[in-house]
């Protein structure tokens, strides 16, 4: 039976660096998700301040007290229908704060759900080198990324600090990515509800 409720999307922001521009991209994408009828929640590693990973959520034994923030985040990741990754690139690679945050949760939290990649940089490359590595990482987590990647070159000239688009290509690019994520997320949610997931 098809589910008609709004999709729940967790947006992972991947930067904590001083002077970061990723937050403006996250604000923009959150607004695009909301305007297209999705329930979106932002995971900002700077605000959540998870420590360097020593004990992931799935290392806690039954009866052992899990930190409240970690417990809430895990539930939100499990209940999500899909994931949107907003990532810059550090030394042409995945930002460590992003992988650190996502690795707190096991593959069973992400499995059989889609993901989408929105990448950016101040250069003309638009974060694409990190995006190629993210495809591998997301696949291993069990949330395969959709084919489209929304890359934003010269991000400081494309989106204002308040998240409002400056470049006219921003909204069409975001909507194309969200449309793919939406299609896959609906299809996978419907199949999970109808058939369950493999044991």
PDB file of C-alpha atoms in Angstrom:
ATOM      1  CA  UNK A   1       0.000   0.000   0.000  1.00  0.00           C
ATOM      2  CA  UNK A   2       1.402   3.394  -0.982  1.00  0.00           C
ATOM      3  CA  UNK A   3       1.995   5.916   1.799  1.00  0.00           C
ATOM      4  CA  UNK A   4       0.862   9.450   1.060  1.00  0.00           C
ATOM      5  CA  UNK A   5       2.384  11.296   4.022  1.00  0.00           C
ATOM      6  CA  UNK A   6       5.219  13.814   3.566  1.00  0.00           C
ATOM      7  CA  UNK A   7       8.706  12.418   3.271  1.00  0.00           C
ATOM      8  CA  UNK A   8      11.078  12.898   6.200  1.00  0.00           C
ATOM      9  CA  UNK A   9      14.505  14.059   5.032  1.00  0.00           C
ATOM     10  CA  UNK A  10      17.561  14.472   7.255  1.00  0.00           C
ATOM     11  CA  UNK A  11      19.954  17.103   5.897  1.00  0.00           C
ATOM     12  CA  UNK A  12      23.562  16.478   6.906  1.00  0.00           C
ATOM     13  CA  UNK A  13      25.710  19.614   6.812  1.00  0.00           C
ATOM     14  CA  UNK A  14      29.369  18.763   6.494  1.00  0.00           C
ATOM     15  CA  UNK A  15      31.377  21.712   7.697  1.00  0.00           C
ATOM     16  CA  UNK A  16      32.492  23.339  10.952  1.00  0.00           C
ATOM     17  CA  UNK A  17      35.415  25.335   9.576  1.00  0.00           C
ATOM     18  CA  UNK A  18      35.877  28.993  10.508  1.00  0.00           C
ATOM     19  CA  UNK A  19      34.172  31.267   7.979  1.00  0.00           C
ATOM     20  CA  UNK A  20      32.139  28.352   6.584  1.00  0.00           C
ATOM     21  CA  UNK A  21      29.772  29.023   3.714  1.00  0.00           C
ATOM     22  CA  UNK A  22      28.041  25.653   3.976  1.00  0.00           C
ATOM     23  CA  UNK A  23      25.412  26.966   6.360  1.00  0.00           C
ATOM     24  CA  UNK A  24      23.998  29.271   3.696  1.00  0.00           C
ATOM     25  CA  UNK A  25      23.724  26.304   1.321  1.00  0.00           C
ATOM     26  CA  UNK A  26      21.993  24.244   4.015  1.00  0.00           C
ATOM     27  CA  UNK A  27      19.519  27.061   4.683  1.00  0.00           C
ATOM     28  CA  UNK A  28      18.771  27.288   0.969  1.00  0.00           C
ATOM     29  CA  UNK A  29      18.260  23.541   0.591  1.00  0.00           C
ATOM     30  CA  UNK A  30      16.126  23.328   3.747  1.00  0.00           C
ATOM     31  CA  UNK A  31      13.838  25.988   2.297  1.00  0.00           C
ATOM     32  CA  UNK A  32      13.643  24.144  -1.028  1.00  0.00           C
ATOM     33  CA  UNK A  33      12.687  20.916   0.752  1.00  0.00           C
ATOM     34  CA  UNK A  34      10.034  22.638   2.847  1.00  0.00           C
ATOM     35  CA  UNK A  35       8.548  24.390  -0.163  1.00  0.00           C
ATOM     36  CA  UNK A  36       8.248  21.054  -1.979  1.00  0.00           C
ATOM     37  CA  UNK A  37       6.287  19.488   0.869  1.00  0.00           C
ATOM     38  CA  UNK A  38       8.985  17.599   2.764  1.00  0.00           C
ATOM     39  CA  UNK A  39       9.655  17.400   6.490  1.00  0.00           C
ATOM     40  CA  UNK A  40      13.302  18.393   6.763  1.00  0.00           C
ATOM     41  CA  UNK A  41      15.586  18.407   9.781  1.00  0.00           C
ATOM     42  CA  UNK A  42      19.113  19.814   9.776  1.00  0.00           C
ATOM     43  CA  UNK A  43      22.050  18.021  11.380  1.00  0.00           C
ATOM     44  CA  UNK A  44      24.689  20.718  11.871  1.00  0.00           C
ATOM     45  CA  UNK A  45      27.905  19.258  13.345  1.00  0.00           C
ATOM     46  CA  UNK A  46      28.939  22.635  14.730  1.00  0.00           C
ATOM     47  CA  UNK A  47      25.694  23.005  16.684  1.00  0.00           C
ATOM     48  CA  UNK A  48      25.448  19.358  17.725  1.00  0.00           C
ATOM     49  CA  UNK A  49      29.119  19.245  18.690  1.00  0.00           C
ATOM     50  CA  UNK A  50      29.517  15.474  18.642  1.00  0.00           C
ATOM     51  CA  UNK A  51      33.027  14.569  19.830  1.00  0.00           C
ATOM     52  CA  UNK A  52      35.559  12.720  17.726  1.00  0.00           C
ATOM     53  CA  UNK A  53      34.013   9.291  17.268  1.00  0.00           C
ATOM     54  CA  UNK A  54      35.036   6.804  19.935  1.00  0.00           C
ATOM     55  CA  UNK A  55      31.730   5.126  20.714  1.00  0.00           C
ATOM     56  CA  UNK A  56      29.109   5.009  17.952  1.00  0.00           C
ATOM     57  CA  UNK A  57      25.446   4.661  18.785  1.00  0.00           C
ATOM     58  CA  UNK A  58      25.416   0.930  18.056  1.00  0.00           C
ATOM     59  CA  UNK A  59      28.213   0.244  20.577  1.00  0.00           C
ATOM     60  CA  UNK A  60      25.922   0.911  23.526  1.00  0.00           C
ATOM     61  CA  UNK A  61      24.720  -2.303  25.127  1.00  0.00           C
ATOM     62  CA  UNK A  62      21.188  -2.974  26.272  1.00  0.00           C
ATOM     63  CA  UNK A  63      20.550  -1.137  29.514  1.00  0.00           C
ATOM     64  CA  UNK A  64      23.514   1.180  29.032  1.00  0.00           C
ATOM     65  CA  UNK A  65      22.616   4.862  29.117  1.00  0.00           C
ATOM     66  CA  UNK A  66      23.005   6.555  25.741  1.00  0.00           C
ATOM     67  CA  UNK A  67      23.470  10.349  25.565  1.00  0.00           C
ATOM     68  CA  UNK A  68      20.116  12.043  24.955  1.00  0.00           C
ATOM     69  CA  UNK A  69      21.305  13.915  21.857  1.00  0.00           C
ATOM     70  CA  UNK A  70      22.708  10.765  20.297  1.00  0.00           C
ATOM     71  CA  UNK A  71      19.504   8.872  21.058  1.00  0.00           C
ATOM     72  CA  UNK A  72      17.378  11.579  19.433  1.00  0.00           C
ATOM     73  CA  UNK A  73      19.621  11.809  16.370  1.00  0.00           C
ATOM     74  CA  UNK A  74      19.605   8.043  15.903  1.00  0.00           C
ATOM     75  CA  UNK A  75      15.818   7.959  16.018  1.00  0.00           C
ATOM     76  CA  UNK A  76      15.612  10.767  13.444  1.00  0.00           C
ATOM     77  CA  UNK A  77      18.050   8.970  11.133  1.00  0.00           C
ATOM     78  CA  UNK A  78      16.091   5.719  11.462  1.00  0.00           C
ATOM     79  CA  UNK A  79      12.739   7.400  10.829  1.00  0.00           C
ATOM     80  CA  UNK A  80      13.961   9.368   7.817  1.00  0.00           C
ATOM     81  CA  UNK A  81      12.854   8.397   4.318  1.00  0.00           C
ATOM     82  CA  UNK A  82      15.975   9.853   2.721  1.00  0.00           C
ATOM     83  CA  UNK A  83      19.067  11.957   3.254  1.00  0.00           C
ATOM     84  CA  UNK A  84      20.436  15.117   1.698  1.00  0.00           C
ATOM     85  CA  UNK A  85      24.163  15.678   2.089  1.00  0.00           C
ATOM     86  CA  UNK A  86      25.378  19.281   1.919  1.00  0.00           C
ATOM     87  CA  UNK A  87      29.142  19.121   1.602  1.00  0.00           C
ATOM     88  CA  UNK A  88      32.109  21.249   0.754  1.00  0.00           C
ATOM     89  CA  UNK A  89      35.502  19.658   0.288  1.00  0.00           C
ATOM     90  CA  UNK A  90      38.502  19.786   2.596  1.00  0.00           C
ATOM     91  CA  UNK A  91      41.775  19.098   0.805  1.00  0.00           C
ATOM     92  CA  UNK A  92      39.724  17.806  -2.150  1.00  0.00           C
ATOM     93  CA  UNK A  93      38.033  15.241   0.103  1.00  0.00           C
ATOM     94  CA  UNK A  94      35.066  14.598   2.409  1.00  0.00           C
ATOM     95  CA  UNK A  95      34.977  17.003   5.374  1.00  0.00           C
ATOM     96  CA  UNK A  96      35.923  15.059   8.525  1.00  0.00           C
ATOM     97  CA  UNK A  97      33.038  16.534  10.545  1.00  0.00           C
ATOM     98  CA  UNK A  98      30.603  15.018   8.040  1.00  0.00           C
ATOM     99  CA  UNK A  99      31.966  11.480   8.112  1.00  0.00           C
ATOM    100  CA  UNK A 100      32.433  11.695  11.878  1.00  0.00           C
ATOM    101  CA  UNK A 101      28.765  12.603  12.358  1.00  0.00           C
ATOM    102  CA  UNK A 102      27.366  10.054   9.925  1.00  0.00           C
ATOM    103  CA  UNK A 103      29.545   7.253  11.290  1.00  0.00           C
ATOM    104  CA  UNK A 104      27.887   7.530  14.691  1.00  0.00           C
ATOM    105  CA  UNK A 105      25.000   5.533  13.199  1.00  0.00           C
ATOM    106  CA  UNK A 106      25.165   2.038  11.765  1.00  0.00           C
ATOM    107  CA  UNK A 107      24.217   0.959   8.283  1.00  0.00           C
ATOM    108  CA  UNK A 108      20.878  -0.399   9.478  1.00  0.00           C
ATOM    109  CA  UNK A 109      19.766   3.186  10.185  1.00  0.00           C
ATOM    110  CA  UNK A 110      20.379   4.246   6.575  1.00  0.00           C
ATOM    111  CA  UNK A 111      19.622   1.026   4.714  1.00  0.00           C
ATOM    112  CA  UNK A 112      17.166   0.846   1.821  1.00  0.00           C
ATOM    113  CA  UNK A 113      16.713   4.596   1.606  1.00  0.00           C
ATOM    114  CA  UNK A 114      18.072   7.036  -0.973  1.00  0.00           C
ATOM    115  CA  UNK A 115      20.407   9.960  -0.561  1.00  0.00           C
ATOM    116  CA  UNK A 116      21.239  13.041  -2.602  1.00  0.00           C
ATOM    117  CA  UNK A 117      24.415  15.111  -2.782  1.00  0.00           C
ATOM    118  CA  UNK A 118      24.593  18.899  -2.869  1.00  0.00           C
ATOM    119  CA  UNK A 119      28.216  20.007  -3.002  1.00  0.00           C
ATOM    120  CA  UNK A 120      29.854  23.399  -3.239  1.00  0.00           C
ATOM    121  CA  UNK A 121      33.137  25.282  -3.185  1.00  0.00           C
ATOM    122  CA  UNK A 122      34.469  28.797  -3.781  1.00  0.00           C
ATOM    123  CA  UNK A 123      36.263  27.446  -6.862  1.00  0.00           C
ATOM    124  CA  UNK A 124      34.939  26.423 -10.259  1.00  0.00           C
ATOM    125  CA  UNK A 125      34.923  22.735  -9.255  1.00  0.00           C
ATOM    126  CA  UNK A 126      31.865  23.071  -7.009  1.00  0.00           C
ATOM    127  CA  UNK A 127      32.950  20.379  -4.552  1.00  0.00           C
ATOM    128  CA  UNK A 128      32.738  17.596  -7.124  1.00  0.00           C
ATOM    129  CA  UNK A 129      35.877  15.814  -5.936  1.00  0.00           C
ATOM    130  CA  UNK A 130      34.320  15.286  -2.520  1.00  0.00           C
ATOM    131  CA  UNK A 131      31.021  14.318  -4.159  1.00  0.00           C
ATOM    132  CA  UNK A 132      32.672  11.428  -6.007  1.00  0.00           C
ATOM    133  CA  UNK A 133      34.014  10.087  -2.724  1.00  0.00           C
ATOM    134  CA  UNK A 134      30.650  10.606  -1.037  1.00  0.00           C
ATOM    135  CA  UNK A 135      29.016   8.318  -3.614  1.00  0.00           C
ATOM    136  CA  UNK A 136      31.182   5.457  -2.329  1.00  0.00           C
ATOM    137  CA  UNK A 137      30.630   6.297   1.321  1.00  0.00           C
ATOM    138  CA  UNK A 138      26.846   6.593   0.974  1.00  0.00           C
ATOM    139  CA  UNK A 139      26.674   3.326  -0.938  1.00  0.00           C
ATOM    140  CA  UNK A 140      28.520   1.539   1.866  1.00  0.00           C
ATOM    141  CA  UNK A 141      26.117   3.015   4.409  1.00  0.00           C
ATOM    142  CA  UNK A 142      23.241   1.545   2.394  1.00  0.00           C
ATOM    143  CA  UNK A 143      21.700   4.803   1.189  1.00  0.00           C
ATOM    144  CA  UNK A 144      22.671   4.928  -2.479  1.00  0.00           C
ATOM    145  CA  UNK A 145      22.824   8.424  -3.941  1.00  0.00           C
ATOM    146  CA  UNK A 146      20.583   9.444  -6.825  1.00  0.00           C
ATOM    147  CA  UNK A 147      22.248  10.038 -10.179  1.00  0.00           C
ATOM    148  CA  UNK A 148      22.015  13.824 -10.143  1.00  0.00           C
ATOM    149  CA  UNK A 149      24.527  15.875  -8.141  1.00  0.00           C
ATOM    150  CA  UNK A 150      23.761  19.524  -7.453  1.00  0.00           C
ATOM    151  CA  UNK A 151      27.167  21.193  -7.604  1.00  0.00           C
ATOM    152  CA  UNK A 152      27.547  24.875  -6.774  1.00  0.00           C
ATOM    153  CA  UNK A 153      30.745  26.542  -8.015  1.00  0.00           C
ATOM    154  CA  UNK A 154      31.695  29.974  -6.673  1.00  0.00           C
ATOM    155  CA  UNK A 155      29.179  29.423  -3.904  1.00  0.00           C
ATOM    156  CA  UNK A 156      29.822  32.813  -2.294  1.00  0.00           C
ATOM    157  CA  UNK A 157      28.482  34.420  -5.484  1.00  0.00           C
ATOM    158  CA  UNK A 158      25.529  32.021  -5.827  1.00  0.00           C
ATOM    159  CA  UNK A 159      23.815  32.083  -2.422  1.00  0.00           C
ATOM    160  CA  UNK A 160      23.603  34.917   0.123  1.00  0.00           C
ATOM    161  CA  UNK A 161      24.443  34.466   3.804  1.00  0.00           C
ATOM    162  CA  UNK A 162      20.745  34.260   4.680  1.00  0.00           C
ATOM    163  CA  UNK A 163      20.276  31.341   2.281  1.00  0.00           C
ATOM    164  CA  UNK A 164      18.567  33.312  -0.458  1.00  0.00           C
ATOM    165  CA  UNK A 165      19.688  32.463  -4.006  1.00  0.00           C
ATOM    166  CA  UNK A 166      21.623  35.042  -5.998  1.00  0.00           C
ATOM    167  CA  UNK A 167      22.309  32.965  -9.095  1.00  0.00           C
ATOM    168  CA  UNK A 168      19.199  32.189 -11.173  1.00  0.00           C
ATOM    169  CA  UNK A 169      20.347  28.585 -11.648  1.00  0.00           C
ATOM    170  CA  UNK A 170      20.106  27.746  -7.938  1.00  0.00           C
ATOM    171  CA  UNK A 171      16.401  26.980  -7.625  1.00  0.00           C
ATOM    172  CA  UNK A 172      16.116  24.885 -10.830  1.00  0.00           C
ATOM    173  CA  UNK A 173      19.245  22.938  -9.842  1.00  0.00           C
ATOM    174  CA  UNK A 174      17.943  22.265  -6.349  1.00  0.00           C
ATOM    175  CA  UNK A 175      14.505  21.238  -7.594  1.00  0.00           C
ATOM    176  CA  UNK A 176      16.001  18.767 -10.071  1.00  0.00           C
ATOM    177  CA  UNK A 177      17.945  17.063  -7.282  1.00  0.00           C
ATOM    178  CA  UNK A 178      14.966  17.052  -4.909  1.00  0.00           C
ATOM    179  CA  UNK A 179      12.684  15.626  -7.602  1.00  0.00           C
ATOM    180  CA  UNK A 180      14.993  12.617  -8.011  1.00  0.00           C
ATOM    181  CA  UNK A 181      15.330  12.156  -4.253  1.00  0.00           C
ATOM    182  CA  UNK A 182      11.564  12.421  -3.831  1.00  0.00           C
ATOM    183  CA  UNK A 183      10.847   9.781  -6.502  1.00  0.00           C
ATOM    184  CA  UNK A 184      13.318   7.276  -5.084  1.00  0.00           C
ATOM    185  CA  UNK A 185      12.290   7.944  -1.485  1.00  0.00           C
ATOM    186  CA  UNK A 186       8.606   7.404  -2.224  1.00  0.00           C
ATOM    187  CA  UNK A 187       9.306   4.223  -4.179  1.00  0.00           C
ATOM    188  CA  UNK A 188      11.579   2.788  -1.488  1.00  0.00           C
ATOM    189  CA  UNK A 189       9.267   3.756   1.358  1.00  0.00           C
ATOM    190  CA  UNK A 190       6.315   2.128  -0.378  1.00  0.00           C
ATOM    191  CA  UNK A 191       8.306  -1.066  -0.933  1.00  0.00           C
ATOM    192  CA  UNK A 192       9.586  -1.131   2.655  1.00  0.00           C
ATOM    193  CA  UNK A 193       5.992  -0.833   3.889  1.00  0.00           C
ATOM    194  CA  UNK A 194       4.702  -3.453   1.457  1.00  0.00           C
ATOM    195  CA  UNK A 195       7.507  -6.037   1.609  1.00  0.00           C
ATOM    196  CA  UNK A 196       9.748  -5.109   4.529  1.00  0.00           C
ATOM    197  CA  UNK A 197      13.523  -5.228   4.147  1.00  0.00           C
ATOM    198  CA  UNK A 198      15.805  -8.240   3.677  1.00  0.00           C
ATOM    199  CA  UNK A 199      16.942  -9.934   6.873  1.00  0.00           C
TER     200      UNK A 199
END
